[in-house]
Coordinates of C-alpha atoms and ligand atoms in Angstrom, one line a residue:
M16 CA 131.8 -8.5 5.1
R17 CA 133.7 -5.2 4.9
L18 CA 132.3 -2.1 6.5
E19 CA 132.3 -0.3 3.1
Q20 CA 129.7 -2.7 2.0
F21 CA 127.3 -1.3 4.6
G22 CA 128.1 2.3 3.7
W23 CA 131.2 3.1 5.8
S24 CA 133.2 6.0 4.4
D25 CA 136.0 8.5 5.4
F26 CA 133.5 10.7 7.1
F27 CA 132.9 7.9 9.7
A28 CA 136.4 6.6 9.7
Q29 CA 137.6 10.0 11.0
Q30 CA 135.3 9.6 14.0
R31 CA 136.2 6.0 14.8
A32 CA 136.8 5.5 18.5
V33 CA 137.8 2.5 20.6
G34 CA 135.5 -0.5 20.1
V35 CA 133.8 -2.1 17.2
P36 CA 132.2 0.0 14.4
A37 CA 128.7 -1.2 13.5
R38 CA 125.7 0.0 11.5
V39 CA 122.2 0.0 12.9
A40 CA 120.0 -2.3 10.7
A41 CA 116.9 -2.1 13.0
A42 CA 116.0 0.0 16.0
S43 CA 113.0 -0.6 18.2
H44 CA 113.1 1.2 21.6
E45 CA 116.0 -0.4 23.4
Q46 CA 116.4 -3.4 21.0
M47 CA 118.9 -2.8 18.1
V48 CA 120.1 -5.1 15.4
V49 CA 123.5 -4.0 14.2
W50 CA 125.9 -5.1 11.4
T51 CA 129.6 -5.5 12.2
E52 CA 132.4 -6.9 10.0
G53 CA 131.9 -10.1 12.0
G54 CA 128.2 -10.4 11.3
E55 CA 124.8 -9.4 12.7
V56 CA 124.6 -8.7 16.4
H57 CA 121.7 -7.8 18.8
A58 CA 122.8 -4.8 20.8
K59 CA 121.5 -2.4 23.4
P60 CA 122.4 1.2 24.2
S61 CA 124.9 1.4 27.1
G62 CA 124.0 3.4 30.3
A63 CA 126.6 6.0 29.3
L64 CA 124.8 6.5 25.9
R65 CA 121.4 6.7 27.6
Y66 CA 122.4 9.4 30.0
G67 CA 125.2 11.2 28.2
S68 CA 124.5 11.3 24.5
P69 CA 122.5 13.8 22.6
L70 CA 122.0 11.2 19.8
W71 CA 119.9 8.0 20.2
P72 CA 120.6 5.3 17.7
A73 CA 118.2 5.2 14.7
V74 CA 118.2 2.9 11.7
G75 CA 121.1 3.8 9.4
D76 CA 123.3 5.1 12.2
W77 CA 127.0 4.2 12.6
V78 CA 127.8 3.3 16.2
M79 CA 130.7 2.1 18.3
L80 CA 130.1 -1.1 20.2
R81 CA 132.1 -2.3 23.2
E82 CA 134.7 -5.0 22.4
D83 CA 133.5 -7.4 25.1
K84 CA 129.7 -6.9 25.1
P85 CA 127.1 -5.9 22.6
L86 CA 126.5 -2.5 24.1
I87 CA 126.3 0.7 22.0
E88 CA 128.6 3.3 23.5
R89 CA 128.6 6.0 20.9
V90 CA 126.6 7.2 17.9
L91 CA 128.8 8.7 15.3
E92 CA 127.9 12.1 13.8
R93 CA 125.4 11.7 11.0
R94 CA 125.9 12.8 7.5
T95 CA 122.1 13.3 7.0
T96 CA 119.2 13.0 9.3
L97 CA 115.6 12.2 8.2
S98 CA 113.2 13.5 10.8
R99 CA 109.6 14.4 11.4
R100 CA 107.9 16.0 14.4
Q101 CA 107.0 13.4 16.9
P102 CA 103.2 12.7 16.5
G103 CA 101.3 14.2 19.4
R104 CA 101.5 17.6 21.0
A105 CA 105.1 17.9 22.0
A106 CA 107.4 19.8 19.8
S107 CA 110.1 17.1 19.6
E108 CA 112.1 15.5 16.9
Q109 CA 111.7 11.9 15.8
V110 CA 114.6 10.6 13.7
L111 CA 113.2 8.2 11.1
A112 CA 116.5 7.3 9.6
A113 CA 120.2 8.4 9.6
N114 CA 122.8 8.6 6.9
V115 CA 120.4 8.4 3.9
D116 CA 121.8 9.5 0.6
V117 CA 118.7 9.1 -1.6
L118 CA 115.2 9.4 -0.4
F119 CA 112.7 7.5 -2.5
I120 CA 109.3 9.1 -2.1
V121 CA 106.8 6.5 -3.2
S122 CA 103.4 7.5 -4.3
G123 CA 100.7 5.3 -5.9
L124 CA 99.1 6.5 -9.1
D125 CA 95.8 5.3 -7.9
R126 CA 93.9 7.1 -5.2
D127 CA 97.0 7.8 -3.3
Y128 CA 98.4 10.4 -5.8
N129 CA 98.4 13.7 -3.8
P130 CA 100.6 16.6 -4.9
R131 CA 100.3 18.2 -1.5
R132 CA 101.7 15.2 0.3
L133 CA 104.5 15.1 -2.3
E134 CA 105.4 18.7 -1.5
R135 CA 105.5 17.8 2.2
F136 CA 107.8 14.8 1.6
L137 CA 110.0 17.0 -0.6
V138 CA 110.5 19.5 2.3
L139 CA 111.4 16.6 4.6
A140 CA 113.9 15.3 2.1
R141 CA 115.5 18.8 1.6
E142 CA 115.8 19.2 5.3
S143 CA 117.4 15.8 5.7
G144 CA 120.2 16.4 3.2
A145 CA 119.2 13.4 1.1
R146 CA 118.6 13.6 -2.7
P147 CA 114.9 13.1 -3.3
V148 CA 113.6 10.8 -6.0
I149 CA 109.8 10.5 -6.5
L150 CA 108.6 7.0 -7.6
L151 CA 105.2 7.1 -9.2
N152 CA 104.2 3.5 -8.7
K153 CA 101.2 1.6 -10.2
A154 CA 101.8 3.2 -13.6
D155 CA 100.2 0.0 -15.1
L156 CA 96.8 1.3 -13.9
A157 CA 96.8 4.3 -16.3
V158 CA 94.5 2.8 -18.9
E159 CA 92.1 1.2 -16.3
L160 CA 91.8 4.3 -14.2
G161 CA 91.8 6.6 -17.3
F162 CA 94.7 9.0 -16.5
D163 CA 97.4 10.2 -18.9
L164 CA 100.6 8.9 -17.4
E165 CA 102.8 11.4 -19.3
E166 CA 100.7 14.3 -18.1
V167 CA 100.9 13.2 -14.5
V168 CA 104.7 12.7 -14.7
E169 CA 105.2 16.1 -16.3
R170 CA 103.0 17.7 -13.6
T171 CA 104.9 16.0 -10.9
R172 CA 108.2 17.1 -12.5
A173 CA 107.0 20.7 -12.5
L174 CA 106.2 20.5 -8.8
A175 CA 109.3 18.5 -7.8
R176 CA 111.7 20.8 -9.6
E177 CA 115.2 19.4 -9.1
A178 CA 114.0 16.0 -7.8
T179 CA 114.0 13.1 -10.2
V180 CA 110.6 11.7 -11.0
L181 CA 110.3 8.0 -12.2
P182 CA 107.1 6.3 -13.2
L183 CA 107.2 2.6 -12.2
S184 CA 105.1 -0.5 -12.0
A185 CA 106.3 -2.8 -9.3
M186 CA 103.8 -5.5 -10.4
T187 CA 104.7 -5.7 -14.1
D188 CA 108.1 -4.1 -14.5
S189 CA 110.6 -7.0 -14.2
S190 CA 113.5 -4.7 -14.0
L191 CA 113.7 -2.1 -11.2
G192 CA 117.0 -1.1 -12.8
T193 CA 116.0 2.6 -13.1
L194 CA 115.4 2.8 -9.4
V195 CA 118.6 0.9 -8.4
A196 CA 120.6 3.1 -10.8
E197 CA 119.8 6.2 -8.7
V198 CA 121.9 4.9 -5.8
A199 CA 125.7 4.3 -6.2
P200 CA 127.4 1.3 -4.6
G201 CA 127.9 1.9 -0.9
E202 CA 125.2 4.6 -0.8
T203 CA 122.0 4.3 1.2
A204 CA 118.5 4.9 0.0
A205 CA 115.4 5.0 2.1
M206 CA 111.8 4.5 1.0
I207 CA 109.0 6.6 2.4
G208 CA 105.3 6.8 1.6
S209 CA 101.9 6.0 2.9
S210 CA 100.7 2.5 3.4
G211 CA 99.5 0.8 0.3
V212 CA 101.6 2.6 -2.3
G213 CA 103.7 -0.5 -3.0
K214 CA 106.8 -0.3 -0.9
S215 CA 106.8 -4.0 0.1
T216 CA 106.1 -5.0 -3.4
I217 CA 109.1 -3.0 -4.6
L218 CA 111.2 -4.6 -1.9
N219 CA 110.0 -8.1 -2.7
R220 CA 110.9 -7.7 -6.4
L221 CA 114.4 -7.2 -5.2
L222 CA 114.2 -10.1 -2.8
G223 CA 115.9 -12.8 -4.8
T224 CA 119.2 -10.9 -4.8
W225 CA 119.2 -9.5 -1.3
L226 CA 118.0 -12.7 0.3
Q227 CA 121.4 -14.3 -0.6
L228 CA 123.3 -11.3 0.7
T229 CA 121.4 -11.0 3.9
S230 CA 121.7 -14.7 4.6
A231 CA 125.5 -14.2 4.2
V232 CA 125.3 -11.7 7.0
R233 CA 123.3 -14.1 9.1
A234 CA 125.9 -16.9 8.5
G235 CA 128.5 -14.6 10.1
D236 CA 126.4 -14.1 13.2
D237 CA 128.2 -16.3 15.8
R238 CA 125.1 -16.3 18.1
G239 CA 123.1 -17.8 15.3
R240 CA 120.0 -16.1 16.7
H241 CA 117.0 -15.0 14.8
T242 CA 116.0 -11.4 14.6
T243 CA 113.0 -10.6 16.6
T244 CA 113.1 -6.9 15.6
A245 CA 112.0 -6.4 12.0
R246 CA 115.1 -5.4 10.0
E247 CA 114.8 -2.2 8.1
L248 CA 118.1 -2.1 6.3
F249 CA 118.7 -4.2 3.2
M250 CA 121.4 -4.7 0.7
L251 CA 120.5 -4.2 -2.9
P252 CA 121.9 -5.7 -6.1
G253 CA 124.8 -3.6 -7.2
G254 CA 126.0 -2.9 -3.7
S255 CA 123.7 -0.1 -2.5
L256 CA 121.6 -0.2 0.6
L257 CA 117.9 0.4 1.3
I258 CA 116.1 1.4 4.4
D259 CA 112.4 0.5 4.4
M260 CA 110.2 2.6 6.7
P261 CA 106.7 1.7 7.7
G262 CA 103.9 3.6 6.1
L263 CA 103.6 7.0 7.9
R264 CA 100.2 8.2 8.5
E265 CA 101.2 11.6 9.8
V266 CA 104.2 13.6 8.6
Q267 CA 104.5 16.7 10.6
L268 CA 107.5 18.8 9.7
W269 CA 110.7 19.0 11.6
A270 CA 112.4 21.5 9.4
G271 CA 113.7 25.1 8.9
E272 CA 112.2 27.8 6.8
E273 CA 114.7 27.4 4.1
A274 CA 113.6 23.8 3.4
V275 CA 110.0 25.0 2.9
D276 CA 110.9 28.0 0.9
A277 CA 113.2 26.0 -1.4
G278 CA 110.2 23.9 -2.4
F279 CA 108.2 26.9 -3.3
R280 CA 110.8 29.1 -5.2
E281 CA 108.1 30.7 -7.4
I282 CA 106.5 32.2 -4.3
Q283 CA 109.8 33.8 -3.3
E284 CA 110.3 35.1 -6.8
L285 CA 106.8 36.6 -7.0
A286 CA 107.1 38.0 -3.5
A287 CA 109.7 40.5 -4.8
S288 CA 106.9 42.3 -6.7
C289 CA 104.4 42.5 -3.7
R290 CA 103.5 46.0 -2.7
F291 CA 104.5 45.4 0.9
R292 CA 107.9 44.0 1.8
D293 CA 106.5 41.9 4.7
C294 CA 103.5 40.7 2.6
R295 CA 102.3 37.3 3.9
H296 CA 100.4 36.5 0.8
L297 CA 97.1 36.2 2.7
G298 CA 95.1 38.8 0.9
E299 CA 97.1 42.0 1.4
P300 CA 96.5 44.6 -1.3
G301 CA 99.0 44.5 -4.1
C302 CA 100.0 40.9 -3.4
A303 CA 101.8 39.6 -6.5
V304 CA 101.6 36.0 -5.3
M305 CA 97.8 36.0 -4.9
S306 CA 97.3 37.7 -8.3
S307 CA 99.6 35.4 -10.1
G308 CA 97.1 32.6 -10.7
L309 CA 99.2 30.2 -8.7
D310 CA 97.3 27.0 -7.8
A311 CA 95.3 27.9 -4.7
T312 CA 95.8 24.5 -3.0
R313 CA 99.6 24.8 -3.5
L314 CA 99.6 28.2 -1.9
A315 CA 97.4 26.9 1.0
N316 CA 99.9 24.0 1.5
Y317 CA 102.7 26.5 1.6
H318 CA 100.9 28.5 4.3
K319 CA 100.1 25.4 6.3
M320 CA 103.7 24.3 6.4
R321 CA 104.9 27.8 7.3
R322 CA 102.4 27.8 10.2
E323 CA 103.8 24.4 11.4
L324 CA 107.3 25.9 11.4
E325 CA 106.1 28.9 13.3
F326 CA 104.6 26.6 15.9
L327 CA 108.0 24.7 16.2
E328 CA 109.9 28.0 16.5
R329 CA 107.6 29.3 19.2
K330 CA 107.8 26.0 21.2
S331 CA 111.6 26.1 21.1
D332 CA 111.7 29.8 22.1
P333 CA 110.0 30.3 25.5
E334 CA 110.1 34.1 25.2
L335 CA 108.3 34.0 21.8
E336 CA 105.8 31.5 23.2
R337 CA 105.1 33.9 26.1
Q338 CA 104.6 36.9 23.8
T339 CA 102.2 34.9 21.6
R340 CA 100.2 33.8 24.5
A341 CA 100.1 37.4 25.9
K342 CA 99.0 38.7 22.5
W343 CA 96.1 36.2 22.2
K344 CA 95.1 36.8 25.8
A345 CA 94.8 40.6 25.0
I346 CA 92.9 39.9 21.8
H347 CA 90.4 37.6 23.6
K348 CA 90.0 40.1 26.4
A349 CA 89.3 42.9 23.9
Q350 CA 86.8 40.7 22.2
R351 CA 85.0 39.9 25.5
H352 CA 84.9 43.7 26.3
S353 CA 83.5 44.6 22.9
K354 CA 80.8 41.9 23.2
R355 CA 79.8 43.4 26.6
D356 CA 79.7 46.9 25.1
W357 CA 77.5 45.6 22.4
Ligands
GDP7 P1 103.0 -0.9 1.1 O1 102.0 -0.8 2.1 O2 103.5 0.5 0.6 O3 104.1 -1.8 1.4 O4 102.2 -1.5 -0.2 P2 102.2 -3.0 -0.8 O5 103.5 -3.3 -1.4 O6 101.7 -3.8 0.3 O7 101.1 -2.8 -1.9 C1 99.8 -2.5 -1.7 C2 98.9 -3.0 -2.8 O8 99.2 -2.4 -4.0 C3 99.0 -4.5 -3.0 O9 97.8 -5.1 -3.2 C4 99.9 -4.6 -4.2 O10 99.7 -5.8 -4.9 C5 99.5 -3.4 -5.0 N1 100.6 -2.9 -5.9 C6 101.9 -2.6 -5.5 N2 102.6 -2.2 -6.6 C7 101.7 -2.2 -7.6 C8 101.8 -1.8 -9.0 O11 102.8 -1.4 -9.5 N3 100.7 -1.9 -9.8 C9 99.5 -2.3 -9.3 N4 98.4 -2.4 -10.1 N5 99.4 -2.7 -8.0 C10 100.4 -2.6 -7.2

């Protein structure tokens, strides 16, 4: 296999160092499965990487292996990084996938259809640098569930703006050609969405073709071992690649303000007409956003995501965090005093 078949390009070639270039096909704690020109290899991060690198290998990464041992010594700079905030309280980043060109945001047209979740995934995609494509799966259920497919697609297009929106039926549509056509040969797509939206079904429909290709990779594996870590990177017909991510229950943002604002351009445009320049669109007098008739749930979602970003900003800026704590302490103290006076 040639490296270009796994997505190698000039961007990575320029960073090539001593050792063997490889792409991470699966990553689970310390266990990695990587693809090299010679085949699939089980590898581990080296001590130097563990203690000296700001980057930890994620699926999709390009890495350099030692010549003599399957140890990952370096992670090459990423072209794109798909991240979320690590679930739990800490404000830290969890990289879901690296070097993704196209992000397929999969939504089921049954109970799963949720415009607010789509808005959130779109922010994630924008922040990552990947092109978002929304797949509205289970389109075959339109009649049974009594929804107007065209209307839902139009509504989603209005919300998604520059993102492509494709209705799909993984169960009945024998050709997933429209999906595959979105990704050029050598490019990498990733599939993200809640559990049950049909990600595995979509993958399985492509199975016939990529089974042959992946077994070719296996044949080149001189260790002849079987993968214990579930592989997440697959080759698609036509020469593109696909990263399958498990269903994510929680998608907290790891993003900057611009990524959120870009998803809500109309709010920025309307804000120019608000009476106050620093209007937060939370009920101030003369607020052009509130009086525009904008969908209240969309506006609430915008506020929610902005609050998440403010939290992240505070956590990464100790001085801001201290000021916020001091402010709330003063407010609570004042409240206690006023209760006592009462
Ligand atoms: P995943 O959790 O995202 O991988 O979802 P699955 O691929 O396991 O699909 C969840 C359920 O939805 C399964 O029962 C599938 O048979 C069903 N499903 C997937 N795609 C479609 C579709 O296009 N139409 C219909 N009607 N059902 C689908």
